[in-house]
Amino acid sequence: MHFPSRRLGVTAVAVALTMITAGCSIGSDSAGGGGKKLTFTSYGSGYQEAQAKAWLTPWAKAEGVTAVQDQPTDYAKIKTMVESKRVSWDVVDTEPFFPVGACGKYAEKLDFDKIDKSKFPEGTVSDCAVPDAMYSLALVYDPKKYPDAKPTSVADFFDTKKFPGKRLAPGFATGGAIEAALVGDGVTPDKLYPLDYDRAFKKLDTLGDNLSFWDTSAQSQQALESKQADMALVWSGRAYMAAKNGSVYEPVWQDNMLAYAVLMVPKGAPNKDRAMDFIAYATSAEPQAAFAEDQPYAAVNSDAEPKLDSLAESWNTARPDIQDKGFYQNVDWWAKNQDQATERWTDWATG
């Protein structure tokens, strides 16, 4: 599926199977070999490599489990597995919209006797998914373009008189451009949903030829590094990676849209109980800290204390001051309305 690879900034690669042997022979519980197994699926690239390093490998070694990795996450494949009763994935990293909308049908309810949901940010836990990585859609700008008055909120993204120049925004419905347009037009975050498509598209239209879009977050990072825009709405992780590579953009955290990835268990997963154990471990403090030290995503466990350098800390969306200036994308609304919103976005973008 394309939307998740846009969201997390990883490139969907051809499906490949990586076997990580953690102290025992390969084989499933039902294969007659007696081996303990768990299959973890995510989006590949450095993102999944970091998840394996921080979560999967140490957990599997400690538990004597053979860990199998697959990629990329694919919602259609999950549905096909469940409907055919041939589920091979145990834990999957996804957008929150899917397991929230498919809870009980394509996603198992989680065992909160094992998973401590008290450590997650308020509002991020659902019956069938818990967060595993946090990030934000933030406004960034080139300070050399605006040496005097500087942008201070998302509203300035739409003020081409005071802040002339090229704009860049996510080019797909779930990316946050609709929410940004409404906030920029004066809608307060608590009044955003249900989204007023007509008002949002009218606001985006005011940017005219000044506005262009990124389709993958890798494109957004490249655009920052090559200074293709004066102001951009991009994922915080990609802005951080661009900054590491020398880009000059500075963030504006007012009205940043907080978002997160989740872990879910497909309905009928062959190793459901073990999947709950893994999720409990992966979202605990130390593994979360280790992941945040490796990737440009914030830890979701409130007890996690990642050791970050000054640059990474400046983009750390778990910071209270960033959280206080932001709002969460409404996962429940998107779980019910993603298809409609995508259709409306496509009609506007191609009209």
GROMACS .gro file of C-alpha atoms in nm:
model
  351
    1MET     CA    1   0.000   0.000   0.000
    2HIS     CA    2   0.132   0.344  -0.086
    3PHE     CA    3  -0.005   0.569   0.189
    4PRO     CA    4   0.188   0.406   0.475
    5SER     CA    5   0.520   0.434   0.290
    6ARG     CA    6   0.445   0.805   0.245
    7ARG     CA    7   0.366   0.845   0.609
    8LEU     CA    8   0.676   0.685   0.752
    9GLY     CA    9   0.925   0.796   0.496
   10VAL     CA   10   1.040   0.453   0.387
   11THR     CA   11   1.047   0.317   0.036
   12ALA     CA   12   0.830   0.013  -0.023
   13VAL     CA   13   1.059  -0.256  -0.154
   14ALA     CA   14   0.994  -0.589  -0.311
   15VAL     CA   15   0.871  -0.834  -0.054
   16ALA     CA   16   1.162  -1.020   0.094
   17LEU     CA   17   1.187  -1.252   0.387
   18THR     CA   18   1.462  -1.207   0.643
   19MET     CA   19   1.517  -1.478   0.896
   20ILE     CA   20   1.666  -1.380   1.232
   21THR     CA   21   1.758  -1.686   1.429
   22ALA     CA   22   1.744  -1.614   1.798
   23GLY     CA   23   1.885  -1.915   1.969
   24CYS     CA   24   1.662  -2.186   1.824
   25SER     CA   25   1.583  -2.356   1.496
   26ILE     CA   26   1.342  -2.213   1.244
   27GLY     CA   27   0.989  -2.351   1.255
   28SER     CA   28   0.640  -2.260   1.363
   29ASP     CA   29   0.456  -2.400   1.661
   30SER     CA   30   0.226  -2.592   1.430
   31ALA     CA   31   0.499  -2.727   1.207
   32GLY     CA   32   0.583  -3.014   1.435
   33GLY     CA   33   0.932  -2.889   1.506
   34GLY     CA   34   0.849  -2.751   1.849
   35GLY     CA   35   1.016  -2.417   1.774
   36LYS     CA   36   0.868  -2.088   1.892
   37LYS     CA   37   0.813  -1.837   1.614
   38LEU     CA   38   0.687  -1.484   1.554
   39THR     CA   39   0.650  -1.302   1.221
   40PHE     CA   40   0.688  -0.925   1.227
   41THR     CA   41   0.595  -0.711   0.928
   42SER     CA   42   0.678  -0.344   0.873
   43TYR     CA   43   0.781  -0.099   0.599
   44GLY     CA   44   1.139  -0.208   0.534
   45SER     CA   45   1.444   0.014   0.495
   46GLY     CA   46   1.623   0.166   0.794
   47TYR     CA   47   1.293   0.202   0.978
   48GLN     CA   48   1.237  -0.174   1.004
   49GLU     CA   49   1.605  -0.238   1.057
   50ALA     CA   50   1.592  -0.013   1.364
   51GLN     CA   51   1.277  -0.187   1.490
   52ALA     CA   52   1.449  -0.522   1.458
   53LYS     CA   53   1.761  -0.398   1.634
   54ALA     CA   54   1.581  -0.226   1.922
   55TRP     CA   55   1.283  -0.457   1.970
   56LEU     CA   56   1.268  -0.780   1.775
   57THR     CA   57   1.617  -0.926   1.806
   58PRO     CA   58   1.667  -0.871   2.182
   59TRP     CA   59   1.314  -0.991   2.263
   60ALA     CA   60   1.346  -1.302   2.045
   61LYS     CA   61   1.685  -1.387   2.193
   62ALA     CA   62   1.558  -1.352   2.550
   63GLU     CA   63   1.246  -1.559   2.479
   64GLY     CA   64   1.409  -1.824   2.262
   65VAL     CA   65   1.190  -1.733   1.968
   66THR     CA   66   1.270  -1.754   1.599
   67ALA     CA   67   1.184  -1.411   1.462
   68VAL     CA   68   1.080  -1.383   1.099
   69GLN     CA   69   1.049  -1.050   0.919
   70ASP     CA   70   0.836  -0.964   0.619
   71GLN     CA   71   0.779  -0.639   0.430
   72PRO     CA   72   0.611  -0.415   0.332
   73THR     CA   73   0.291  -0.366   0.531
   74ASP     CA   74  -0.003  -0.424   0.298
   75TYR     CA   75  -0.365  -0.381   0.411
   76ALA     CA   76  -0.507  -0.573   0.115
   77LYS     CA   77  -0.280  -0.863   0.202
   78ILE     CA   78  -0.394  -0.860   0.563
   79LYS     CA   79  -0.757  -0.872   0.448
   80THR     CA   80  -0.686  -1.159   0.209
   81MET     CA   81  -0.503  -1.356   0.479
   82VAL     CA   82  -0.785  -1.313   0.729
   83GLU     CA   83  -1.065  -1.387   0.483
   84SER     CA   84  -0.890  -1.702   0.357
   85LYS     CA   85  -0.799  -1.805   0.715
   86ARG     CA   86  -0.435  -1.832   0.611
   87VAL     CA   87  -0.274  -1.569   0.833
   88SER     CA   88   0.105  -1.580   0.849
   89TRP     CA   89   0.178  -1.240   1.007
   90ASP     CA   90   0.168  -1.202   1.387
   91VAL     CA   91   0.252  -0.834   1.448
   92VAL     CA   92   0.229  -0.557   1.188
   93ASP     CA   93   0.337  -0.192   1.200
   94THR     CA   94   0.063   0.018   1.038
   95GLU     CA   95  -0.107   0.354   1.026
   96PRO     CA   96  -0.358   0.377   1.312
   97PHE     CA   97  -0.654   0.422   1.077
   98PHE     CA   98  -0.656   0.060   0.960
   99PRO     CA   99  -0.672  -0.135   1.288
  100VAL     CA  100  -0.911   0.119   1.441
  101GLY     CA  101  -1.148   0.081   1.147
  102ALA     CA  102  -1.098  -0.295   1.122
  103CYS     CA  103  -1.094  -0.383   1.493
  104GLY     CA  104  -1.243  -0.726   1.555
  105LYS     CA  105  -1.274  -0.798   1.182
  106TYR     CA  106  -0.919  -0.784   1.051
  107ALA     CA  107  -0.740  -0.696   1.376
  108GLU     CA  108  -0.731  -0.880   1.708
  109LYS     CA  109  -0.819  -0.702   2.029
  110LEU     CA  110  -0.503  -0.655   2.233
  111ASP     CA  111  -0.434  -0.806   2.573
  112PHE     CA  112  -0.398  -0.512   2.811
  113ASP     CA  113  -0.320  -0.743   3.098
  114LYS     CA  114   0.017  -0.777   2.924
  115ILE     CA  115   0.046  -0.437   2.753
  116ASP     CA  116   0.069  -0.137   2.987
  117LYS     CA  117  -0.147   0.122   2.816
  118SER     CA  118  -0.097   0.375   3.097
  119LYS     CA  119   0.241   0.473   2.950
  120PHE     CA  120   0.110   0.593   2.612
  121PRO     CA  121   0.004   0.948   2.518
  122GLU     CA  122  -0.361   1.015   2.591
  123GLY     CA  123  -0.591   0.921   2.307
  124THR     CA  124  -0.344   0.703   2.116
  125VAL     CA  125  -0.460   0.363   2.243
  126SER     CA  126  -0.744   0.168   2.083
  127ASP     CA  127  -0.878  -0.182   2.144
  128CYS     CA  128  -0.678  -0.322   1.853
  129ALA     CA  129  -0.366  -0.104   1.834
  130VAL     CA  130  -0.111   0.081   2.045
  131PRO     CA  131   0.140   0.342   1.927
  132ASP     CA  132   0.502   0.249   1.864
  133ALA     CA  133   0.651   0.567   1.709
  134MET     CA  134   0.549   0.932   1.714
  135TYR     CA  135   0.612   1.217   1.473
  136SER     CA  136   0.452   1.541   1.356
  137LEU     CA  137   0.356   1.732   1.045
  138ALA     CA  138   0.526   2.065   1.101
  139LEU     CA  139   0.580   2.390   0.916
  140VAL     CA  140   0.942   2.460   0.824
  141TYR     CA  141   1.084   2.765   0.651
  142ASP     CA  142   1.406   2.898   0.501
  143PRO     CA  143   1.528   3.174   0.739
  144LYS     CA  144   1.733   3.335   0.461
  145LYS     CA  145   1.415   3.390   0.262
  146TYR     CA  146   1.250   3.561   0.559
  147PRO     CA  147   1.530   3.745   0.745
  148ASP     CA  148   1.299   3.994   0.917
  149ALA     CA  149   0.945   3.881   1.000
  150LYS     CA  150   0.939   3.504   1.047
  151PRO     CA  151   0.649   3.259   1.022
  152THR     CA  152   0.500   3.177   1.362
  153SER     CA  153   0.206   2.947   1.282
  154VAL     CA  154   0.047   2.739   1.007
  155ALA     CA  155  -0.163   3.043   0.913
  156ASP     CA  156   0.155   3.201   0.776
  157PHE     CA  157   0.189   2.915   0.529
  158PHE     CA  158  -0.113   3.062   0.351
  159ASP     CA  159  -0.008   3.428   0.378
  160THR     CA  160   0.169   3.486   0.048
  161LYS     CA  161   0.159   3.863   0.083
  162LYS     CA  162   0.357   3.875   0.404
  163PHE     CA  163   0.558   3.564   0.321
  164PRO     CA  164   0.592   3.529  -0.058
  165GLY     CA  165   0.751   3.222  -0.205
  166LYS     CA  166   0.711   2.858  -0.302
  167ARG     CA  167   0.517   2.621  -0.078
  168LEU     CA  168   0.536   2.243  -0.044
  169ALA     CA  169   0.275   2.016   0.118
  170PRO     CA  170   0.182   1.647   0.136
  171GLY     CA  171  -0.005   1.543  -0.178
  172PHE     CA  172  -0.250   1.289  -0.039
  173ALA     CA  173  -0.561   1.309   0.174
  174THR     CA  174  -0.432   1.160   0.499
  175GLY     CA  175  -0.111   1.364   0.490
  176GLY     CA  176  -0.244   1.661   0.684
  177ALA     CA  177  -0.280   1.929   0.417
  178ILE     CA  178  -0.658   1.935   0.468
  179GLU     CA  179  -0.618   1.989   0.842
  180ALA     CA  180  -0.347   2.251   0.786
  181ALA     CA  181  -0.569   2.443   0.543
  182LEU     CA  182  -0.856   2.453   0.790
  183VAL     CA  183  -0.633   2.559   1.080
  184GLY     CA  184  -0.478   2.820   0.852
  185ASP     CA  185  -0.828   2.945   0.778
  186GLY     CA  186  -0.905   2.995   1.147
  187VAL     CA  187  -1.061   2.665   1.250
  188THR     CA  188  -0.946   2.566   1.599
  189PRO     CA  189  -0.814   2.209   1.634
  190ASP     CA  190  -1.105   2.107   1.858
  191LYS     CA  191  -1.349   2.203   1.579
  192LEU     CA  192  -1.163   2.039   1.288
  193TYR     CA  193  -1.366   1.721   1.256
  194PRO     CA  194  -1.566   1.640   1.057
  195LEU     CA  195  -1.339   1.799   0.798
  196ASP     CA  196  -1.494   2.071   0.584
  197TYR     CA  197  -1.352   1.965   0.247
  198ASP     CA  198  -1.489   2.262   0.051
  199ARG     CA  199  -1.344   2.515   0.294
  200ALA     CA  200  -1.008   2.337   0.300
  201PHE     CA  201  -0.977   2.314  -0.078
  202LYS     CA  202  -1.080   2.676  -0.117
  203LYS     CA  203  -0.800   2.774   0.121
  204LEU     CA  204  -0.546   2.558  -0.063
  205ASP     CA  205  -0.658   2.716  -0.390
  206THR     CA  206  -0.548   3.057  -0.260
  207LEU     CA  207  -0.187   2.943  -0.295
  208GLY     CA  208  -0.226   2.891  -0.670
  209ASP     CA  209   0.098   2.817  -0.854
  210ASN     CA  210   0.298   2.875  -0.537
  211LEU     CA  211   0.191   2.531  -0.411
  212SER     CA  212   0.345   2.199  -0.506
  213PHE     CA  213   0.320   1.857  -0.343
  214TRP     CA  214   0.538   1.573  -0.223
  215ASP     CA  215   0.409   1.218  -0.271
  216THR     CA  216   0.663   1.040  -0.053
  217SER     CA  217   0.838   1.175   0.251
  218ALA     CA  218   1.169   1.086   0.088
  219GLN     CA  219   1.075   1.343  -0.177
  220SER     CA  220   1.005   1.600   0.093
  221GLN     CA  221   1.348   1.549   0.246
  222GLN     CA  222   1.513   1.580  -0.094
  223ALA     CA  223   1.317   1.899  -0.159
  224LEU     CA  224   1.444   2.052   0.164
  225GLU     CA  225   1.802   1.952   0.097
  226SER     CA  226   1.789   2.105  -0.252
  227LYS     CA  227   1.591   2.413  -0.133
  228GLN     CA  228   1.300   2.361  -0.371
  229ALA     CA  229   1.058   2.551  -0.145
  230ASP     CA  230   1.069   2.851   0.084
  231MET     CA  231   0.815   2.702   0.324
  232ALA     CA  232   0.697   2.343   0.363
  233LEU     CA  233   0.468   2.115   0.558
  234VAL     CA  234   0.671   1.799   0.620
  235TRP     CA  235   0.707   1.514   0.866
  236SER     CA  236   0.935   1.607   1.153
  237GLY     CA  237   1.152   1.300   1.100
  238ARG     CA  238   1.232   1.392   0.743
  239ALA     CA  239   1.299   1.753   0.836
  240TYR     CA  240   1.541   1.627   1.101
  241MET     CA  241   1.718   1.401   0.851
  242ALA     CA  242   1.745   1.694   0.609
  243ALA     CA  243   1.891   1.908   0.888
  244LYS     CA  244   2.148   1.637   0.959
  245ASN     CA  245   2.247   1.663   0.594
  246GLY     CA  246   2.292   2.039   0.616
  247SER     CA  247   1.954   2.189   0.522
  248VAL     CA  248   1.885   2.533   0.666
  249TYR     CA  249   1.513   2.505   0.742
  250GLU     CA  250   1.381   2.597   1.084
  251PRO     CA  251   1.063   2.458   1.242
  252VAL     CA  252   0.747   2.634   1.352
  253TRP     CA  253   0.576   2.412   1.610
  254GLN     CA  254   0.259   2.615   1.656
  255ASP     CA  255  -0.029   2.407   1.513
  256ASN     CA  256   0.190   2.106   1.437
  257MET     CA  257  -0.019   1.794   1.369
  258LEU     CA  258   0.090   1.503   1.585
  259ALA     CA  259   0.063   1.155   1.439
  260TYR     CA  260   0.188   0.807   1.519
  261ALA     CA  261   0.242   0.456   1.390
  262VAL     CA  262   0.093   0.155   1.567
  263LEU     CA  263   0.140  -0.215   1.624
  264MET     CA  264  -0.151  -0.448   1.552
  265VAL     CA  265  -0.215  -0.822   1.543
  266PRO     CA  266  -0.402  -0.957   1.239
  267LYS     CA  267  -0.720  -1.149   1.319
  268GLY     CA  268  -0.634  -1.518   1.345
  269ALA     CA  269  -0.259  -1.463   1.385
  270PRO     CA  270  -0.095  -1.803   1.443
  271ASN     CA  271   0.105  -1.683   1.745
  272LYS     CA  272  -0.141  -1.437   1.899
  273ASP     CA  273  -0.035  -1.475   2.263
  274ARG     CA  274   0.331  -1.438   2.172
  275ALA     CA  275   0.243  -1.132   1.964
  276MET     CA  276   0.099  -0.967   2.276
  277ASP     CA  277   0.423  -1.039   2.461
  278PHE     CA  278   0.628  -0.883   2.183
  279ILE     CA  279   0.411  -0.571   2.166
  280ALA     CA  280   0.441  -0.530   2.542
  281TYR     CA  281   0.820  -0.546   2.510
  282ALA     CA  282   0.851  -0.327   2.201
  283THR     CA  283   0.652  -0.046   2.361
  284SER     CA  284   0.828  -0.059   2.698
  285ALA     CA  285   1.068   0.213   2.806
  286GLU     CA  286   1.414   0.083   2.716
  287PRO     CA  287   1.331  -0.058   2.370
  288GLN     CA  288   1.145   0.262   2.289
  289ALA     CA  289   1.445   0.470   2.392
  290ALA     CA  290   1.678   0.254   2.181
  291PHE     CA  291   1.457   0.297   1.875
  292ALA     CA  292   1.430   0.675   1.922
  293GLU     CA  293   1.811   0.698   1.940
  294ASP     CA  294   1.836   0.521   1.603
  295GLN     CA  295   1.548   0.675   1.405
  296PRO     CA  296   1.396   1.026   1.381
  297TYR     CA  297   1.078   0.926   1.564
  298ALA     CA  298   0.984   1.006   1.921
  299ALA     CA  299   0.937   0.739   2.185
  300VAL     CA  300   0.575   0.671   2.284
  301ASN     CA  301   0.642   0.534   2.632
  302SER     CA  302   0.636   0.810   2.894
  303ASP     CA  303   0.917   0.642   3.090
  304ALA     CA  304   1.154   0.624   2.792
  305GLU     CA  305   1.464   0.842   2.821
  306PRO     CA  306   1.649   0.829   2.488
  307LYS     CA  307   1.994   0.986   2.477
  308LEU     CA  308   1.963   1.242   2.199
  309ASP     CA  309   2.212   1.498   2.072
  310SER     CA  310   2.109   1.862   2.052
  311LEU     CA  311   1.992   1.840   1.690
  312ALA     CA  312   1.779   1.531   1.750
  313GLU     CA  313   1.635   1.685   2.066
  314SER     CA  314   1.536   1.998   1.871
  315TRP     CA  315   1.312   1.778   1.652
  316ASN     CA  316   1.191   1.548   1.931
  317THR     CA  317   0.811   1.563   1.913
  318ALA     CA  318   0.778   1.399   2.255
  319ARG     CA  319   0.890   1.729   2.410
  320PRO     CA  320   0.607   1.883   2.618
  321ASP     CA  321   0.646   2.224   2.453
  322ILE     CA  322   0.595   2.072   2.108
  323GLN     CA  323   0.305   1.861   2.228
  324ASP     CA  324   0.139   2.162   2.388
  325LYS     CA  325   0.150   2.357   2.061
  326GLY     CA  326   0.012   2.072   1.854
  327PHE     CA  327  -0.296   1.858   1.806
  328TYR     CA  328  -0.347   1.494   1.719
  329GLN     CA  329  -0.488   1.388   1.387
  330ASN     CA  330  -0.830   1.233   1.463
  331VAL     CA  331  -0.772   0.863   1.403
  332ASP     CA  332  -1.132   0.758   1.474
  333TRP     CA  333  -1.264   1.003   1.213
  334TRP     CA  334  -1.009   0.898   0.953
  335ALA     CA  335  -1.079   0.529   1.019
  336LYS     CA  336  -1.439   0.587   0.913
  337ASN     CA  337  -1.384   0.845   0.638
  338GLN     CA  338  -1.053   0.770   0.468
  339ASP     CA  339  -1.207   0.642   0.144
  340GLN     CA  340  -1.442   0.938   0.113
  341ALA     CA  341  -1.168   1.188   0.195
  342THR     CA  342  -0.933   1.030  -0.056
  343GLU     CA  343  -1.201   1.049  -0.326
  344ARG     CA  344  -1.267   1.416  -0.248
  345TRP     CA  345  -0.894   1.493  -0.247
  346THR     CA  346  -0.843   1.317  -0.582
  347ASP     CA  347  -1.136   1.504  -0.738
  348TRP     CA  348  -0.992   1.836  -0.618
  349ALA     CA  349  -0.632   1.759  -0.713
  350THR     CA  350  -0.722   1.645  -1.065
  351GLY     CA  351  -1.005   1.894  -1.124
   0.00000   0.00000   0.00000
